[in-house]
PDB file of C-alpha atoms in Angstrom:
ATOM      1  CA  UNK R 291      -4.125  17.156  28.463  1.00 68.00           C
ATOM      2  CA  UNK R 292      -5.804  14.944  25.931  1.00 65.00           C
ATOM      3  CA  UNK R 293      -3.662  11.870  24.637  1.00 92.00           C
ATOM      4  CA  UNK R 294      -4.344  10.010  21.591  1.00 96.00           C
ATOM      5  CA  UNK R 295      -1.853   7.613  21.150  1.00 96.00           C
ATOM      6  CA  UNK R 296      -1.209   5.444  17.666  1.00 96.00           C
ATOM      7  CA  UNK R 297       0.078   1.905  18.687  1.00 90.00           C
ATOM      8  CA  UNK R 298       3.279   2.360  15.519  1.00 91.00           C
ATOM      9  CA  UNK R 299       5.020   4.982  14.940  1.00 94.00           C
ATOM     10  CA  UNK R 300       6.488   3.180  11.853  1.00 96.00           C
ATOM     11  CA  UNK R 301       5.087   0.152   9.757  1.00 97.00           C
ATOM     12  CA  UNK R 302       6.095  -1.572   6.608  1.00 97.00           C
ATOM     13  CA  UNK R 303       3.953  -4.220   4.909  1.00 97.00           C
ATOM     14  CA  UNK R 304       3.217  -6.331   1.564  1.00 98.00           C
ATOM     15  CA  UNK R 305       1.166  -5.415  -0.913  1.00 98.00           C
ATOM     16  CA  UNK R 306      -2.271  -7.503  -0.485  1.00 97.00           C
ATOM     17  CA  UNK R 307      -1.536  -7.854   3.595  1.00 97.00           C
ATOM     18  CA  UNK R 308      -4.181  -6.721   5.719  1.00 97.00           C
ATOM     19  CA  UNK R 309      -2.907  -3.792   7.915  1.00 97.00           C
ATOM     20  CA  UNK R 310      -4.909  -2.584  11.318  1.00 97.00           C
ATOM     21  CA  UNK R 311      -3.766   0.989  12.783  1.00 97.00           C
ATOM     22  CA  UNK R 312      -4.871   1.591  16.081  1.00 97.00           C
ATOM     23  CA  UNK R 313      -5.817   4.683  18.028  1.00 97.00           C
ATOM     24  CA  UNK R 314      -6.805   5.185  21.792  1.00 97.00           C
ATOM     25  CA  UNK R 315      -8.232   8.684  23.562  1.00 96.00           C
ATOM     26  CA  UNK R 316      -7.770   8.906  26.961  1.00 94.00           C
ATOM     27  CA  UNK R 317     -10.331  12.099  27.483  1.00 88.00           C
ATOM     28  CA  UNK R 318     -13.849  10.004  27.012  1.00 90.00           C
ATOM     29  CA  UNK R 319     -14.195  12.133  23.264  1.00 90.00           C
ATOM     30  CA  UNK R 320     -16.787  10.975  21.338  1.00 90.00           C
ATOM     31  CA  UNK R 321     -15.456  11.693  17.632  1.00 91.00           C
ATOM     32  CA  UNK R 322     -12.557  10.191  16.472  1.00 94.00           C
ATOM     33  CA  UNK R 323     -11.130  10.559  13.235  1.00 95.00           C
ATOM     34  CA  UNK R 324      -8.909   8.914  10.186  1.00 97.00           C
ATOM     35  CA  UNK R 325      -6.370  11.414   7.879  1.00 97.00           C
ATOM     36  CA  UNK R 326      -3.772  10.372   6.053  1.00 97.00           C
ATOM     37  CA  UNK R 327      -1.036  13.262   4.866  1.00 96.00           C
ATOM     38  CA  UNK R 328       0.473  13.565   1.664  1.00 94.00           C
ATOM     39  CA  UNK R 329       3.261  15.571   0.173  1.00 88.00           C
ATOM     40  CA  UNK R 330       0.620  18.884  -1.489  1.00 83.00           C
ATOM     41  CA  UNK R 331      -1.839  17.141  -0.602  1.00 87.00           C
ATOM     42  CA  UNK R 332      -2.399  18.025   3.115  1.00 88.00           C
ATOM     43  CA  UNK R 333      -4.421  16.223   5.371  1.00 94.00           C
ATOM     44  CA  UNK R 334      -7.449  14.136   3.566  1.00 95.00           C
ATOM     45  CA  UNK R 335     -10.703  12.870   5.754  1.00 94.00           C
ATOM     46  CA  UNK R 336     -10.729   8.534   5.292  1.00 97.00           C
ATOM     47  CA  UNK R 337     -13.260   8.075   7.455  1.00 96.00           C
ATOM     48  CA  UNK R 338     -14.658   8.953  10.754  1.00 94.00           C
ATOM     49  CA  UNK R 339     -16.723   8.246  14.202  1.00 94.00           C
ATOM     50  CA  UNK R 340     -19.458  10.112  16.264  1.00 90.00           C
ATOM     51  CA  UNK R 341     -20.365   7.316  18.591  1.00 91.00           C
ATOM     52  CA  UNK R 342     -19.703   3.481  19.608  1.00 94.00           C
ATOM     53  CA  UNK R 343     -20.373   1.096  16.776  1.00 93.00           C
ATOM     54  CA  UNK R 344     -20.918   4.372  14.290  1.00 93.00           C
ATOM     55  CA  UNK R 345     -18.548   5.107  11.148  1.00 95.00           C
ATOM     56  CA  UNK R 346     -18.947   7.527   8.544  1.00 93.00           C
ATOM     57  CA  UNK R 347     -17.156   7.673   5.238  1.00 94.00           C
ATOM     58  CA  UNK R 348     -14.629  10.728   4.757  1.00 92.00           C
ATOM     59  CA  UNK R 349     -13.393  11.879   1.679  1.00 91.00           C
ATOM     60  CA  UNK R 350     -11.029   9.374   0.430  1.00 95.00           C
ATOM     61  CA  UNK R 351     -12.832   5.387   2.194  1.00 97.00           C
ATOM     62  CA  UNK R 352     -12.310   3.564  -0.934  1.00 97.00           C
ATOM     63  CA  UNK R 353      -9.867   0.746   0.622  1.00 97.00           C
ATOM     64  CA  UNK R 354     -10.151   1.360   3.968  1.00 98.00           C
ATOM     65  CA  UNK R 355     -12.537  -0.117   6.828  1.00 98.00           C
ATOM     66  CA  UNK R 356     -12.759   1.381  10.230  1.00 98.00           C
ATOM     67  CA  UNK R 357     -14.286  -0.469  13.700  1.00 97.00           C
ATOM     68  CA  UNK R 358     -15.497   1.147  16.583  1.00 97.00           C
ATOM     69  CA  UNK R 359     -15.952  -1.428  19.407  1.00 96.00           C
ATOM     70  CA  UNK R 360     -15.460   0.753  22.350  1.00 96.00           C
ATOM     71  CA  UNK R 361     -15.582   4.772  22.490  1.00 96.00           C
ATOM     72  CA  UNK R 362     -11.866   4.595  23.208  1.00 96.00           C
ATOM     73  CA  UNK R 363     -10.579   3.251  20.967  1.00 97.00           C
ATOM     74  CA  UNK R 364     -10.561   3.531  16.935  1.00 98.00           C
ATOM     75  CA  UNK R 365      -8.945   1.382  14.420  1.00 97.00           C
ATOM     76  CA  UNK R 366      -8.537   1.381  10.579  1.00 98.00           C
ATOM     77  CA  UNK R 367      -8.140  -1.594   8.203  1.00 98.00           C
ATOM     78  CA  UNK R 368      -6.715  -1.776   4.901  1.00 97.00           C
ATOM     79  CA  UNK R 369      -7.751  -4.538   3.668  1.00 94.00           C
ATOM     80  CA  UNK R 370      -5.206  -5.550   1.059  1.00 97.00           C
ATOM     81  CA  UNK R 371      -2.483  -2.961   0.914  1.00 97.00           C
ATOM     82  CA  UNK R 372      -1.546  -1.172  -1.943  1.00 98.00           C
ATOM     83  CA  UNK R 373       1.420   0.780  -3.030  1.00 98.00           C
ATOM     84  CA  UNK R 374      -0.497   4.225  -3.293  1.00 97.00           C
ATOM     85  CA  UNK R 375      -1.373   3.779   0.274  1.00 98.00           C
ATOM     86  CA  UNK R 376       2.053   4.430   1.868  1.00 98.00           C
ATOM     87  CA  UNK R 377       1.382   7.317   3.207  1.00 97.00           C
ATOM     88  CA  UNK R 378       1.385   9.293   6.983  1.00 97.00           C
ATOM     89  CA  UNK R 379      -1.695   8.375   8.909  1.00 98.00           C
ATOM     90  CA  UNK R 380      -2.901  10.395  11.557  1.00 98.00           C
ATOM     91  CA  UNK R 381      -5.855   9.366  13.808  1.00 98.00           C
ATOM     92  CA  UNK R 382      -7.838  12.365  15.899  1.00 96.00           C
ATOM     93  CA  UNK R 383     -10.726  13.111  18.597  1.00 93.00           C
ATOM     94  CA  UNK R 384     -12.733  15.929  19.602  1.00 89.00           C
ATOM     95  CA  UNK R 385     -15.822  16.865  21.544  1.00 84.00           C
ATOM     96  CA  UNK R 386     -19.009  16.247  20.502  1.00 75.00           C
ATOM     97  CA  UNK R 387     -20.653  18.372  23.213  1.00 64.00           C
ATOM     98  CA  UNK R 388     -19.035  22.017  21.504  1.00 59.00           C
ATOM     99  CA  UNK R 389     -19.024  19.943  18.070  1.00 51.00           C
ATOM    100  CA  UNK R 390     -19.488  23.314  16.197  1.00 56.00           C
ATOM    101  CA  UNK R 391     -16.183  24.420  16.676  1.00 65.00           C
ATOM    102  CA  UNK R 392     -14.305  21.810  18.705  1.00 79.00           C
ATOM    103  CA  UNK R 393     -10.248  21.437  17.757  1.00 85.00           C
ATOM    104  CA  UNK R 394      -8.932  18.064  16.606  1.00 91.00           C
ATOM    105  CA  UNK R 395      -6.586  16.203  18.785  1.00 93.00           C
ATOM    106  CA  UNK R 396      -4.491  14.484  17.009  1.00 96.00           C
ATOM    107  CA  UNK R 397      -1.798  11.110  17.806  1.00 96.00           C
ATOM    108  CA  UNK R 398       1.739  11.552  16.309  1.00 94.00           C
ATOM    109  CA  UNK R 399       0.804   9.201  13.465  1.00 96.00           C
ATOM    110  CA  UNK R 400       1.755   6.417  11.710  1.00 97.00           C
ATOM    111  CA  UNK R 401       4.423   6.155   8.843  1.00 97.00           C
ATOM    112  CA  UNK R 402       3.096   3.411   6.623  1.00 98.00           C
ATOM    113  CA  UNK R 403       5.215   2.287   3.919  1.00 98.00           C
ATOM    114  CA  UNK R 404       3.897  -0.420   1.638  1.00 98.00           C
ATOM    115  CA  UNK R 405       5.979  -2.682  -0.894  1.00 97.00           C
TER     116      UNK R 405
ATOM    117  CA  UNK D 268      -9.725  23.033  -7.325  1.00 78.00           C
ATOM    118  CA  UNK D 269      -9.094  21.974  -3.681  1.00 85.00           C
ATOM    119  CA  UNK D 270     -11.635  22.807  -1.426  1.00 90.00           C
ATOM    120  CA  UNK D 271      -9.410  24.824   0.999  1.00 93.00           C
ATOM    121  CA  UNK D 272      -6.710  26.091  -0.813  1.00 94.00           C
ATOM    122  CA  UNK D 273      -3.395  28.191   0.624  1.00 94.00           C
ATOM    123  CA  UNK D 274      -0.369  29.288  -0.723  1.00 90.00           C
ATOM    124  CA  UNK D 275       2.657  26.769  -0.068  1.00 89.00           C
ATOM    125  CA  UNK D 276       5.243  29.072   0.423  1.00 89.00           C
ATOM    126  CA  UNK D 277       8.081  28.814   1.909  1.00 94.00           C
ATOM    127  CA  UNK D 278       8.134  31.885   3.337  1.00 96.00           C
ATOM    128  CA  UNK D 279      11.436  33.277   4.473  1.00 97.00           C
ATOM    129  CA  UNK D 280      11.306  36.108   6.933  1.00 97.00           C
ATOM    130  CA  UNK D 281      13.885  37.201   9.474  1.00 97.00           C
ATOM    131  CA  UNK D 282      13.328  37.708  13.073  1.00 98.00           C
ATOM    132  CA  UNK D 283      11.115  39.995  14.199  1.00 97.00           C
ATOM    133  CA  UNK D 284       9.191  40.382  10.955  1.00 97.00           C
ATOM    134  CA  UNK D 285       5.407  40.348  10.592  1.00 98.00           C
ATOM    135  CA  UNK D 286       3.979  37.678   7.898  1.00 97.00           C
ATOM    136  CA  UNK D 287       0.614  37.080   6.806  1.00 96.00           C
ATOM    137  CA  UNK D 288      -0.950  34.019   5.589  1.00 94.00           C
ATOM    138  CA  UNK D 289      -4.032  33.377   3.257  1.00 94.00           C
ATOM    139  CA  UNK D 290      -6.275  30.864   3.237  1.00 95.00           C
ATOM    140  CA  UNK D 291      -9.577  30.127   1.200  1.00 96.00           C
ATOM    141  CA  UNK D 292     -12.441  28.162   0.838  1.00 95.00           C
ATOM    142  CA  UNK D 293     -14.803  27.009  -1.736  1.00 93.00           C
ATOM    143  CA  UNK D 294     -17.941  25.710   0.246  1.00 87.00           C
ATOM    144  CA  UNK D 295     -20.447  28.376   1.925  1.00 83.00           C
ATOM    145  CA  UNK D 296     -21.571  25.816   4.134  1.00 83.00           C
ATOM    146  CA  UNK D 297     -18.429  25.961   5.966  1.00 82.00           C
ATOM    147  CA  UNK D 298     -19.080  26.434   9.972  1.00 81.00           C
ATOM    148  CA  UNK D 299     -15.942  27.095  11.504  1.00 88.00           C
ATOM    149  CA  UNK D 300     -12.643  27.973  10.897  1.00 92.00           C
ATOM    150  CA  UNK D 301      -8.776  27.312  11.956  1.00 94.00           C
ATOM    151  CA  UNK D 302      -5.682  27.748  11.827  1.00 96.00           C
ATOM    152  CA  UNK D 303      -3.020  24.371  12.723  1.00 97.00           C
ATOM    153  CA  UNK D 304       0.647  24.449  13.563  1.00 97.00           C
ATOM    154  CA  UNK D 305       2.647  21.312  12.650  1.00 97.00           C
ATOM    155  CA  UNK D 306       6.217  21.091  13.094  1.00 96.00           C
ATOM    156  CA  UNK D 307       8.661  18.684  11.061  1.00 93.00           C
ATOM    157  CA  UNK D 308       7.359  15.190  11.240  1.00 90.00           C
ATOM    158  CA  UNK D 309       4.874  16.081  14.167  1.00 94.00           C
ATOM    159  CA  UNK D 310       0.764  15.807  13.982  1.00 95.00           C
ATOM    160  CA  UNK D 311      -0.608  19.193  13.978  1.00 96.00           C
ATOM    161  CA  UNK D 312      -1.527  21.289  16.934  1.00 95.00           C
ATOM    162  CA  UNK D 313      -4.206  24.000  17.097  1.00 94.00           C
ATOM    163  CA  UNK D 314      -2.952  27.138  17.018  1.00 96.00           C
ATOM    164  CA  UNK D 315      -6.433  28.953  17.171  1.00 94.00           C
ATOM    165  CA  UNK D 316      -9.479  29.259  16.493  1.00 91.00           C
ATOM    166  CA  UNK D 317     -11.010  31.976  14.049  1.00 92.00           C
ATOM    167  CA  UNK D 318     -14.353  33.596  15.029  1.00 86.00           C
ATOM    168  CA  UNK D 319     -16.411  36.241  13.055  1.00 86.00           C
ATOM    169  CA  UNK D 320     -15.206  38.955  14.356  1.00 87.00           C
ATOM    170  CA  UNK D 321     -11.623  37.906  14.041  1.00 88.00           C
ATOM    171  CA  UNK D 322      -9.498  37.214  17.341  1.00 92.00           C
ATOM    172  CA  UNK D 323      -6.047  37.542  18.715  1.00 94.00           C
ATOM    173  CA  UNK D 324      -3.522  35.422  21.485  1.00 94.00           C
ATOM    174  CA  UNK D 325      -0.599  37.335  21.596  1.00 96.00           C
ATOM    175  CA  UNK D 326       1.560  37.456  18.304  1.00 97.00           C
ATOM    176  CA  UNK D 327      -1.172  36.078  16.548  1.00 97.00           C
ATOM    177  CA  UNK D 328      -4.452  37.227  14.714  1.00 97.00           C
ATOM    178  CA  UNK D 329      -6.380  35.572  12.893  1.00 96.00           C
ATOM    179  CA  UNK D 330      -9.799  36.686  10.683  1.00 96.00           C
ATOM    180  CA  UNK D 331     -12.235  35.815   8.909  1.00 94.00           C
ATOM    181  CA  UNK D 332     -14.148  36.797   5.800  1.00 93.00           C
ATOM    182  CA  UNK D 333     -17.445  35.300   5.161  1.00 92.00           C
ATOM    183  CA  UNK D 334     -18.584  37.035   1.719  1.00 92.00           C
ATOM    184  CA  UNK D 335     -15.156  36.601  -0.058  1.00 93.00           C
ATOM    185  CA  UNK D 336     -14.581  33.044   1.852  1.00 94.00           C
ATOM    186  CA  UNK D 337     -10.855  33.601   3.420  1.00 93.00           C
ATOM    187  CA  UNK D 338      -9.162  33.363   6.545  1.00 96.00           C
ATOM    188  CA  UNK D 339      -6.065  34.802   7.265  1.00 96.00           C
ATOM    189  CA  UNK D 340      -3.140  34.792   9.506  1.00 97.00           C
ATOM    190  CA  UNK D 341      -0.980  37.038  11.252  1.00 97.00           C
ATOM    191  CA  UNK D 342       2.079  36.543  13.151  1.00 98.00           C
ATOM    192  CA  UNK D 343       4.191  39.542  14.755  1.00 98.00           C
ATOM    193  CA  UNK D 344       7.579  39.950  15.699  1.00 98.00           C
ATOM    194  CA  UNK D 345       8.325  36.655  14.507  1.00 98.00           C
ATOM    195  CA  UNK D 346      10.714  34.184  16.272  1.00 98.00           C
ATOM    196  CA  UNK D 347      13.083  31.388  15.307  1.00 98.00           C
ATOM    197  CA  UNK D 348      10.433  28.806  17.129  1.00 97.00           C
ATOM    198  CA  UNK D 349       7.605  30.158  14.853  1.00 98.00           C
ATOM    199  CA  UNK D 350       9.473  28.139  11.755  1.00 98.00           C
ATOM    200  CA  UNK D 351       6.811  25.867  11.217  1.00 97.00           C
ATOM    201  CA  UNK D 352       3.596  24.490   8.607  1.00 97.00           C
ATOM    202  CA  UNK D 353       0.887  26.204   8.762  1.00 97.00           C
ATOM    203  CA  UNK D 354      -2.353  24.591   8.045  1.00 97.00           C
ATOM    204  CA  UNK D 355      -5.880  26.204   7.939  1.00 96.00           C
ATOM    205  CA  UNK D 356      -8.854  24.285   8.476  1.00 95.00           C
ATOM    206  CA  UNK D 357     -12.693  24.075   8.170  1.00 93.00           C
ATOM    207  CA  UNK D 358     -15.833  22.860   9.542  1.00 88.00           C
ATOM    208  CA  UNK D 359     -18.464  21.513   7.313  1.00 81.00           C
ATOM    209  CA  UNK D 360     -21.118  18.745   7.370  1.00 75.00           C
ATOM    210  CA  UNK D 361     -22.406  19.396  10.961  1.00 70.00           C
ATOM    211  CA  UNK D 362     -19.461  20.278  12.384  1.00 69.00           C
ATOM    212  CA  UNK D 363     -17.844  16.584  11.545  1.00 75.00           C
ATOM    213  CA  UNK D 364     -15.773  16.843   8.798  1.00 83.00           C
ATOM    214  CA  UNK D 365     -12.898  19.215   8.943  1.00 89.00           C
ATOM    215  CA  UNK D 366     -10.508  19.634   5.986  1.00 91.00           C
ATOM    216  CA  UNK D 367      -7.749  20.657   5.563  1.00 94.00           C
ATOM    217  CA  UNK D 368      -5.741  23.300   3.277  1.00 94.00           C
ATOM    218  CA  UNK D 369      -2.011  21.422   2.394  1.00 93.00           C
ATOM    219  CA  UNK D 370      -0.180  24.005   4.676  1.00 94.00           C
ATOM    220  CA  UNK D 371       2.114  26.902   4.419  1.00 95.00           C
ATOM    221  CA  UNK D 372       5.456  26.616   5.438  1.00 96.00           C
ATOM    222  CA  UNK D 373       6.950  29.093   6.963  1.00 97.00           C
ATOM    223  CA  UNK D 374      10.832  29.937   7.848  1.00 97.00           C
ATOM    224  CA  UNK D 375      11.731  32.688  10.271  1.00 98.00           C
ATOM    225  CA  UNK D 376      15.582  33.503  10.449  1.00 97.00           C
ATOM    226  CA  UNK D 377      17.961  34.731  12.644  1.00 95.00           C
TER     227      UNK D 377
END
């Protein structure tokens, strides 16, 4: 069974700190994936990986970085929290190899509240 | 408008009951389609996949409808343990950006 696994489950941090959520996949996947989840807003796309050392902006980058160092493991920075990103983040993986219509696997996120 | 848009409920059914969810999107260029199950503060799990010529696993069907850009979902006899949100899901961009409708939430009870 594929793991991804979100080192907090719960975080709380100052406005204008510099926040890093991490996410490891243990099933050698080589996309991996930032969401956060809002109330009616559903899941929105911050940014995402296909490969080592490769990012791609989502939907919704604007105050986020992301680093890819090792195909493991994918991490995203906020780089001086704000308010309006306290929010539920979720990190994912999937296949590249049936990339057409391979399922997300997702962690079981991270509550970030920001004050 | 949202790009994948579905009704937020709730829906309220009792047991055994058959409810159908709708689900559409804006961009042709969408590849492939799905539907998500998340439970109360849980990440979502993939309930199944939804191929052309529309597919079933058990209580569940889902389809697809290319020219008027929907999905749907459809969940028989349904149990206390279905009582869930409901997302739907495409594939665009290559296959590597998937987004996400904001869920239907449904209630099934006893």
């Amino acid at each position: 069974d594929v793991k991804v696994t979100q080192s907090s489950r719960y975080l709380v941090k100052r406005t204008g700190e510099k926040v890093f959520l991490e996410c490891v996949q243990d099933m050698d996947h080589e996309n991996m994936f930032w969401y956060r989840q809002d109330p009616g807003l559903g899941l929105r796309l911050i940014y995402f990986s296909y490969d080592v050392k490769m990012k791609e902006k989502g939907d919704i980058p604007e105050g986020y970085s992301v680093s890819r160092e090792k195909k493991e493991r994918f991490s995203l920075i906020l780089e001086s929290a704000s308010t309006n990103q306290t929010s539920m983040y979720l990190c994912a993986s999937s296949l590249r190899d049936s990339w057409y219509n391979s399922p997300l696997h997702f962690g079981n996120g991270t509550r970030l509240t920001v004050t | 408008r949202k790009e994948v848009e579905q009704d937020p409920g709730p829906f309220n059914v009792p047991e055994g009951a058959t409810v159908a969810f709708n689900c559409t999107y804006s961009n042709s260029a969408s590849q492939s389609f799905f539907w998500y199950r998340q439970d109360c503060r849980k990440e979502p799990k993939l309930l199944m996949s939804v191929y052309s010529s529309g597919n079933e696993d058990g209580r569940f069907t889902a389809q697809l409808n290319r020219a008027s850009q929907y999905i749907s979902l459809l969940i028989r006899d349904s149990k206390l343990s279905d009582s869930a949100t409901y997302l739907c899901a495409v594939n665009r961009d290559g296959g590597f950006k998937t987004i996400f409708g904001a869920g239907t939430r449904l209630f099934v009870k006893a």
